[in-house]
């Protein structure tokens, strides 16, 4: 089911990882910024060379105000693969997040399937215990008849009664266990635990499962989302290492800016009016020494080693679980075949008796 909280959380993380792809691509596009700042100033400075003319001050004083606006733009030209590495890392991170969501969905379905089969087993166990109770009741009646006729000592009736009480207790326990497992099943499929669920028997022919350990292990590695998620994390770690190394490459970009300023002199003398300026150029930047970039590379290398180890561990875990399941299935099939033979023999003996 895709509405389980863990699945919804994983899907949300996948969408967040998808948004990071656009964030990484943003380095390819130009950036434009606009700024404006008002100003107010007072100036008082000597006039050199000094003059002794009457009525002429030997100091320059003025009070002015103004405002300016600036537009700056940067156009990336070439970054030697830095942005491309970041975009690829984001893409692989999104793929890994999708696989994580598949893992959560698979685990939710597995939990529901296990609970369903458990509830079915509980129902069959109840049927079996009820048969046992019926048999113990018959044994008690037989024991009572034999005791009344003096063919058996009274202890036989007591033993039959105890056996019947034990079977009835087993029946109560089996019914209680079924109620609990039905509630767990309802919770696993997103229903109210008090809601009644109709359990249809499972036809084994509808679930063809190969009990060969080798084929089961290979099939699990090819199909299990846990292994696919670990492999996607390995690819993501490789991209993150490439992106960390790319941060040491140079970048080439074009820059342009334009500004307009207006100044007014309130008192005194000074420059006033509107002025404009336009600038353009190229910017080449190369981080020759960057301790942070080096640390990021080392961190990415260690993360890659961890991802490789996690992939190996996940492969071993998936294969081991598949082998154990195949062997358990093979053993269960053999036990079922033997039980069917015993049941057939018991029916033949009953017929003869």
JSON list of N, CA and C in Angstrom, two decimals, residues 223-272:
[
{"chain": "A", "resi": 223, "resn": "UNK", "atom": "N", "xyz": [15.48, -8.67, -8.06]},
{"chain": "A", "resi": 223, "resn": "UNK", "atom": "CA", "xyz": [14.15, -8.08, -7.89]},
{"chain": "A", "resi": 223, "resn": "UNK", "atom": "C", "xyz": [13.98, -7.27, -6.61]},
{"chain": "A", "resi": 224, "resn": "UNK", "atom": "N", "xyz": [14.73, -7.58, -5.55]},
{"chain": "A", "resi": 224, "resn": "UNK", "atom": "CA", "xyz": [14.48, -6.92, -4.27]},
{"chain": "A", "resi": 224, "resn": "UNK", "atom": "C", "xyz": [14.85, -5.44, -4.32]},
{"chain": "A", "resi": 225, "resn": "UNK", "atom": "N", "xyz": [13.94, -4.55, -3.89]},
{"chain": "A", "resi": 225, "resn": "UNK", "atom": "CA", "xyz": [14.24, -3.12, -3.94]},
{"chain": "A", "resi": 225, "resn": "UNK", "atom": "C", "xyz": [15.34, -2.70, -2.98]},
{"chain": "A", "resi": 226, "resn": "UNK", "atom": "N", "xyz": [15.58, -3.48, -1.91]},
{"chain": "A", "resi": 226, "resn": "UNK", "atom": "CA", "xyz": [16.66, -3.11, -0.99]},
{"chain": "A", "resi": 226, "resn": "UNK", "atom": "C", "xyz": [18.01, -3.12, -1.70]},
{"chain": "A", "resi": 227, "resn": "UNK", "atom": "N", "xyz": [18.23, -4.15, -2.54]},
{"chain": "A", "resi": 227, "resn": "UNK", "atom": "CA", "xyz": [19.50, -4.22, -3.26]},
{"chain": "A", "resi": 227, "resn": "UNK", "atom": "C", "xyz": [19.58, -3.11, -4.30]},
{"chain": "A", "resi": 228, "resn": "UNK", "atom": "N", "xyz": [18.47, -2.83, -4.98]},
{"chain": "A", "resi": 228, "resn": "UNK", "atom": "CA", "xyz": [18.46, -1.75, -5.97]},
{"chain": "A", "resi": 228, "resn": "UNK", "atom": "C", "xyz": [18.73, -0.41, -5.30]},
{"chain": "A", "resi": 229, "resn": "UNK", "atom": "N", "xyz": [18.18, -0.19, -4.09]},
{"chain": "A", "resi": 229, "resn": "UNK", "atom": "CA", "xyz": [18.42, 1.06, -3.37]},
{"chain": "A", "resi": 229, "resn": "UNK", "atom": "C", "xyz": [19.89, 1.19, -2.98]},
{"chain": "A", "resi": 230, "resn": "UNK", "atom": "N", "xyz": [20.50, 0.09, -2.51]},
{"chain": "A", "resi": 230, "resn": "UNK", "atom": "CA", "xyz": [21.91, 0.14, -2.14]},
{"chain": "A", "resi": 230, "resn": "UNK", "atom": "C", "xyz": [22.79, 0.41, -3.36]},
{"chain": "A", "resi": 231, "resn": "UNK", "atom": "N", "xyz": [22.43, -0.16, -4.50]},
{"chain": "A", "resi": 231, "resn": "UNK", "atom": "CA", "xyz": [23.18, 0.08, -5.72]},
{"chain": "A", "resi": 231, "resn": "UNK", "atom": "C", "xyz": [23.03, 1.54, -6.16]},
{"chain": "A", "resi": 232, "resn": "UNK", "atom": "N", "xyz": [21.81, 2.10, -6.02]},
{"chain": "A", "resi": 232, "resn": "UNK", "atom": "CA", "xyz": [21.60, 3.50, -6.38]},
{"chain": "A", "resi": 232, "resn": "UNK", "atom": "C", "xyz": [22.39, 4.42, -5.46]},
{"chain": "A", "resi": 233, "resn": "UNK", "atom": "N", "xyz": [22.49, 4.08, -4.17]},
{"chain": "A", "resi": 233, "resn": "UNK", "atom": "CA", "xyz": [23.29, 4.88, -3.25]},
{"chain": "A", "resi": 233, "resn": "UNK", "atom": "C", "xyz": [24.77, 4.83, -3.60]},
{"chain": "A", "resi": 234, "resn": "UNK", "atom": "N", "xyz": [25.23, 3.70, -4.11]},
{"chain": "A", "resi": 234, "resn": "UNK", "atom": "CA", "xyz": [26.62, 3.61, -4.54]},
{"chain": "A", "resi": 234, "resn": "UNK", "atom": "C", "xyz": [26.86, 4.54, -5.73]},
{"chain": "A", "resi": 235, "resn": "UNK", "atom": "N", "xyz": [25.97, 4.53, -6.70]},
{"chain": "A", "resi": 235, "resn": "UNK", "atom": "CA", "xyz": [26.11, 5.43, -7.85]},
{"chain": "A", "resi": 235, "resn": "UNK", "atom": "C", "xyz": [26.04, 6.89, -7.41]},
{"chain": "A", "resi": 236, "resn": "UNK", "atom": "N", "xyz": [25.18, 7.18, -6.44]},
{"chain": "A", "resi": 236, "resn": "UNK", "atom": "CA", "xyz": [25.09, 8.54, -5.94]},
{"chain": "A", "resi": 236, "resn": "UNK", "atom": "C", "xyz": [26.40, 8.95, -5.26]},
{"chain": "A", "resi": 237, "resn": "UNK", "atom": "N", "xyz": [27.00, 8.04, -4.50]},
{"chain": "A", "resi": 237, "resn": "UNK", "atom": "CA", "xyz": [28.27, 8.36, -3.83]},
{"chain": "A", "resi": 237, "resn": "UNK", "atom": "C", "xyz": [29.38, 8.60, -4.85]},
{"chain": "A", "resi": 238, "resn": "UNK", "atom": "N", "xyz": [29.38, 7.84, -5.93]},
{"chain": "A", "resi": 238, "resn": "UNK", "atom": "CA", "xyz": [30.36, 8.09, -6.99]},
{"chain": "A", "resi": 238, "resn": "UNK", "atom": "C", "xyz": [30.18, 9.47, -7.59]},
{"chain": "A", "resi": 239, "resn": "UNK", "atom": "N", "xyz": [28.92, 9.88, -7.83]},
{"chain": "A", "resi": 239, "resn": "UNK", "atom": "CA", "xyz": [28.66, 11.21, -8.38]},
{"chain": "A", "resi": 239, "resn": "UNK", "atom": "C", "xyz": [29.03, 12.30, -7.39]},
{"chain": "A", "resi": 240, "resn": "UNK", "atom": "N", "xyz": [28.78, 12.06, -6.11]},
{"chain": "A", "resi": 240, "resn": "UNK", "atom": "CA", "xyz": [29.14, 13.05, -5.10]},
{"chain": "A", "resi": 240, "resn": "UNK", "atom": "C", "xyz": [30.66, 13.24, -5.02]},
{"chain": "A", "resi": 241, "resn": "UNK", "atom": "N", "xyz": [31.42, 12.17, -5.20]},
{"chain": "A", "resi": 241, "resn": "UNK", "atom": "CA", "xyz": [32.87, 12.29, -5.23]},
{"chain": "A", "resi": 241, "resn": "UNK", "atom": "C", "xyz": [33.31, 13.10, -6.44]},
{"chain": "A", "resi": 242, "resn": "UNK", "atom": "N", "xyz": [32.71, 12.83, -7.61]},
{"chain": "A", "resi": 242, "resn": "UNK", "atom": "CA", "xyz": [33.05, 13.60, -8.80]},
{"chain": "A", "resi": 242, "resn": "UNK", "atom": "C", "xyz": [32.69, 15.07, -8.63]},
{"chain": "A", "resi": 243, "resn": "UNK", "atom": "N", "xyz": [31.54, 15.33, -7.99]},
{"chain": "A", "resi": 243, "resn": "UNK", "atom": "CA", "xyz": [31.14, 16.72, -7.76]},
{"chain": "A", "resi": 243, "resn": "UNK", "atom": "C", "xyz": [32.08, 17.42, -6.79]},
{"chain": "A", "resi": 244, "resn": "UNK", "atom": "N", "xyz": [32.55, 16.70, -5.77]},
{"chain": "A", "resi": 244, "resn": "UNK", "atom": "CA", "xyz": [33.50, 17.30, -4.83]},
{"chain": "A", "resi": 244, "resn": "UNK", "atom": "C", "xyz": [34.82, 17.62, -5.51]},
{"chain": "A", "resi": 245, "resn": "UNK", "atom": "N", "xyz": [35.29, 16.74, -6.37]},
{"chain": "A", "resi": 245, "resn": "UNK", "atom": "CA", "xyz": [36.52, 17.02, -7.11]},
{"chain": "A", "resi": 245, "resn": "UNK", "atom": "C", "xyz": [36.35, 18.17, -8.08]},
{"chain": "A", "resi": 246, "resn": "UNK", "atom": "N", "xyz": [35.14, 18.30, -8.64]},
{"chain": "A", "resi": 246, "resn": "UNK", "atom": "CA", "xyz": [34.91, 19.35, -9.61]},
{"chain": "A", "resi": 246, "resn": "UNK", "atom": "C", "xyz": [34.95, 20.75, -8.99]},
{"chain": "A", "resi": 247, "resn": "UNK", "atom": "N", "xyz": [34.78, 20.83, -7.67]},
{"chain": "A", "resi": 247, "resn": "UNK", "atom": "CA", "xyz": [34.82, 22.15, -7.02]},
{"chain": "A", "resi": 247, "resn": "UNK", "atom": "C", "xyz": [36.21, 22.78, -7.07]},
{"chain": "A", "resi": 248, "resn": "UNK", "atom": "N", "xyz": [37.23, 22.01, -7.43]},
{"chain": "A", "resi": 248, "resn": "UNK", "atom": "CA", "xyz": [38.58, 22.54, -7.53]},
{"chain": "A", "resi": 248, "resn": "UNK", "atom": "C", "xyz": [38.89, 23.02, -8.94]},
{"chain": "A", "resi": 249, "resn": "UNK", "atom": "N", "xyz": [37.93, 22.91, -9.85]},
{"chain": "A", "resi": 249, "resn": "UNK", "atom": "CA", "xyz": [38.16, 23.35, -11.23]},
{"chain": "A", "resi": 249, "resn": "UNK", "atom": "C", "xyz": [37.85, 24.84, -11.37]},
{"chain": "A", "resi": 250, "resn": "UNK", "atom": "N", "xyz": [38.43, 25.49, -12.38]},
{"chain": "A", "resi": 250, "resn": "UNK", "atom": "CA", "xyz": [38.18, 26.93, -12.56]},
{"chain": "A", "resi": 250, "resn": "UNK", "atom": "C", "xyz": [36.80, 27.19, -13.15]},
{"chain": "A", "resi": 251, "resn": "UNK", "atom": "N", "xyz": [36.42, 28.45, -13.10]},
{"chain": "A", "resi": 251, "resn": "UNK", "atom": "CA", "xyz": [35.16, 28.89, -13.70]},
{"chain": "A", "resi": 251, "resn": "UNK", "atom": "C", "xyz": [35.42, 30.17, -14.50]},
{"chain": "A", "resi": 252, "resn": "UNK", "atom": "N", "xyz": [34.71, 30.31, -15.60]},
{"chain": "A", "resi": 252, "resn": "UNK", "atom": "CA", "xyz": [34.82, 31.49, -16.45]},
{"chain": "A", "resi": 252, "resn": "UNK", "atom": "C", "xyz": [33.42, 32.06, -16.62]},
{"chain": "A", "resi": 253, "resn": "UNK", "atom": "N", "xyz": [33.27, 33.34, -16.33]},
{"chain": "A", "resi": 253, "resn": "UNK", "atom": "CA", "xyz": [31.96, 33.98, -16.41]},
{"chain": "A", "resi": 253, "resn": "UNK", "atom": "C", "xyz": [32.12, 35.41, -16.89]},
{"chain": "A", "resi": 254, "resn": "UNK", "atom": "N", "xyz": [31.05, 35.96, -17.42]},
{"chain": "A", "resi": 254, "resn": "UNK", "atom": "CA", "xyz": [31.00, 37.37, -17.84]},
{"chain": "A", "resi": 254, "resn": "UNK", "atom": "C", "xyz": [30.18, 38.15, -16.83]},
{"chain": "A", "resi": 255, "resn": "UNK", "atom": "N", "xyz": [30.61, 39.37, -16.56]},
{"chain": "A", "resi": 255, "resn": "UNK", "atom": "CA", "xyz": [29.90, 40.21, -15.60]},
{"chain": "A", "resi": 255, "resn": "UNK", "atom": "C", "xyz": [29.56, 41.54, -16.26]},
{"chain": "A", "resi": 256, "resn": "UNK", "atom": "N", "xyz": [28.48, 42.12, -15.86]},
{"chain": "A", "resi": 256, "resn": "UNK", "atom": "CA", "xyz": [28.05, 43.43, -16.35]},
{"chain": "A", "resi": 256, "resn": "UNK", "atom": "C", "xyz": [27.29, 44.13, -15.25]},
{"chain": "A", "resi": 257, "resn": "UNK", "atom": "N", "xyz": [27.43, 45.44, -15.18]},
{"chain": "A", "resi": 257, "resn": "UNK", "atom": "CA", "xyz": [26.74, 46.21, -14.16]},
{"chain": "A", "resi": 257, "resn": "UNK", "atom": "C", "xyz": [26.47, 47.61, -14.69]},
{"chain": "A", "resi": 258, "resn": "UNK", "atom": "N", "xyz": [25.42, 48.18, -14.23]},
{"chain": "A", "resi": 258, "resn": "UNK", "atom": "CA", "xyz": [25.07, 49.55, -14.57]},
{"chain": "A", "resi": 258, "resn": "UNK", "atom": "C", "xyz": [24.47, 50.25, -13.37]},
{"chain": "A", "resi": 259, "resn": "UNK", "atom": "N", "xyz": [24.76, 51.54, -13.24]},
{"chain": "A", "resi": 259, "resn": "UNK", "atom": "CA", "xyz": [24.26, 52.27, -12.08]},
{"chain": "A", "resi": 259, "resn": "UNK", "atom": "C", "xyz": [23.85, 53.68, -12.50]},
{"chain": "A", "resi": 260, "resn": "UNK", "atom": "N", "xyz": [22.90, 54.21, -11.79]},
{"chain": "A", "resi": 260, "resn": "UNK", "atom": "CA", "xyz": [22.41, 55.58, -11.97]},
{"chain": "A", "resi": 260, "resn": "UNK", "atom": "C", "xyz": [22.37, 56.23, -10.60]},
{"chain": "A", "resi": 261, "resn": "UNK", "atom": "N", "xyz": [22.97, 57.44, -10.51]},
{"chain": "A", "resi": 261, "resn": "UNK", "atom": "CA", "xyz": [23.03, 58.15, -9.24]},
{"chain": "A", "resi": 261, "resn": "UNK", "atom": "C", "xyz": [22.50, 59.57, -9.42]},
{"chain": "A", "resi": 262, "resn": "UNK", "atom": "N", "xyz": [21.85, 60.04, -8.37]},
{"chain": "A", "resi": 262, "resn": "UNK", "atom": "CA", "xyz": [21.39, 61.43, -8.35]},
{"chain": "A", "resi": 262, "resn": "UNK", "atom": "C", "xyz": [21.84, 62.06, -7.04]},
{"chain": "A", "resi": 263, "resn": "UNK", "atom": "N", "xyz": [22.44, 63.24, -7.15]},
{"chain": "A", "resi": 263, "resn": "UNK", "atom": "CA", "xyz": [22.91, 63.95, -5.97]},
{"chain": "A", "resi": 263, "resn": "UNK", "atom": "C", "xyz": [22.41, 65.38, -6.00]},
{"chain": "A", "resi": 264, "resn": "UNK", "atom": "N", "xyz": [22.07, 65.90, -4.84]},
{"chain": "A", "resi": 264, "resn": "UNK", "atom": "CA", "xyz": [21.62, 67.29, -4.70]},
{"chain": "A", "resi": 264, "resn": "UNK", "atom": "C", "xyz": [22.40, 67.93, -3.57]},
{"chain": "A", "resi": 265, "resn": "UNK", "atom": "N", "xyz": [22.91, 69.15, -3.78]},
{"chain": "A", "resi": 265, "resn": "UNK", "atom": "CA", "xyz": [23.64, 69.90, -2.77]},
{"chain": "A", "resi": 265, "resn": "UNK", "atom": "C", "xyz": [22.65, 70.84, -2.09]},
{"chain": "A", "resi": 266, "resn": "UNK", "atom": "N", "xyz": [22.42, 70.62, -0.83]},
{"chain": "A", "resi": 266, "resn": "UNK", "atom": "CA", "xyz": [21.45, 71.45, -0.11]},
{"chain": "A", "resi": 266, "resn": "UNK", "atom": "C", "xyz": [22.05, 72.77, 0.29]},
{"chain": "A", "resi": 267, "resn": "UNK", "atom": "N", "xyz": [23.27, 72.78, 0.78]},
{"chain": "A", "resi": 267, "resn": "UNK", "atom": "CA", "xyz": [23.98, 74.02, 1.14]},
{"chain": "A", "resi": 267, "resn": "UNK", "atom": "C", "xyz": [25.42, 73.87, 0.74]},
{"chain": "A", "resi": 268, "resn": "UNK", "atom": "N", "xyz": [26.08, 74.98, 0.45]},
{"chain": "A", "resi": 268, "resn": "UNK", "atom": "CA", "xyz": [27.48, 74.95, 0.11]},
{"chain": "A", "resi": 268, "resn": "UNK", "atom": "C", "xyz": [27.70, 74.63, -1.36]},
{"chain": "A", "resi": 269, "resn": "UNK", "atom": "N", "xyz": [28.91, 74.21, -1.68]},
{"chain": "A", "resi": 269, "resn": "UNK", "atom": "CA", "xyz": [29.30, 73.91, -3.04]},
{"chain": "A", "resi": 269, "resn": "UNK", "atom": "C", "xyz": [29.57, 72.41, -3.20]},
{"chain": "A", "resi": 270, "resn": "UNK", "atom": "N", "xyz": [29.40, 71.87, -4.38]},
{"chain": "A", "resi": 270, "resn": "UNK", "atom": "CA", "xyz": [29.67, 70.46, -4.63]},
{"chain": "A", "resi": 270, "resn": "UNK", "atom": "C", "xyz": [29.11, 70.03, -5.97]},
{"chain": "A", "resi": 271, "resn": "UNK", "atom": "N", "xyz": [29.33, 68.79, -6.31]},
{"chain": "A", "resi": 271, "resn": "UNK", "atom": "CA", "xyz": [28.84, 68.23, -7.56]},
{"chain": "A", "resi": 271, "resn": "UNK", "atom": "C", "xyz": [27.41, 67.72, -7.36]},
{"chain": "A", "resi": 272, "resn": "UNK", "atom": "N", "xyz": [26.54, 68.04, -8.28]},
{"chain": "A", "resi": 272, "resn": "UNK", "atom": "CA", "xyz": [25.14, 67.65, -8.19]},
{"chain": "A", "resi": 272, "resn": "UNK", "atom": "C", "xyz": [24.64, 67.21, -9.56]}
]
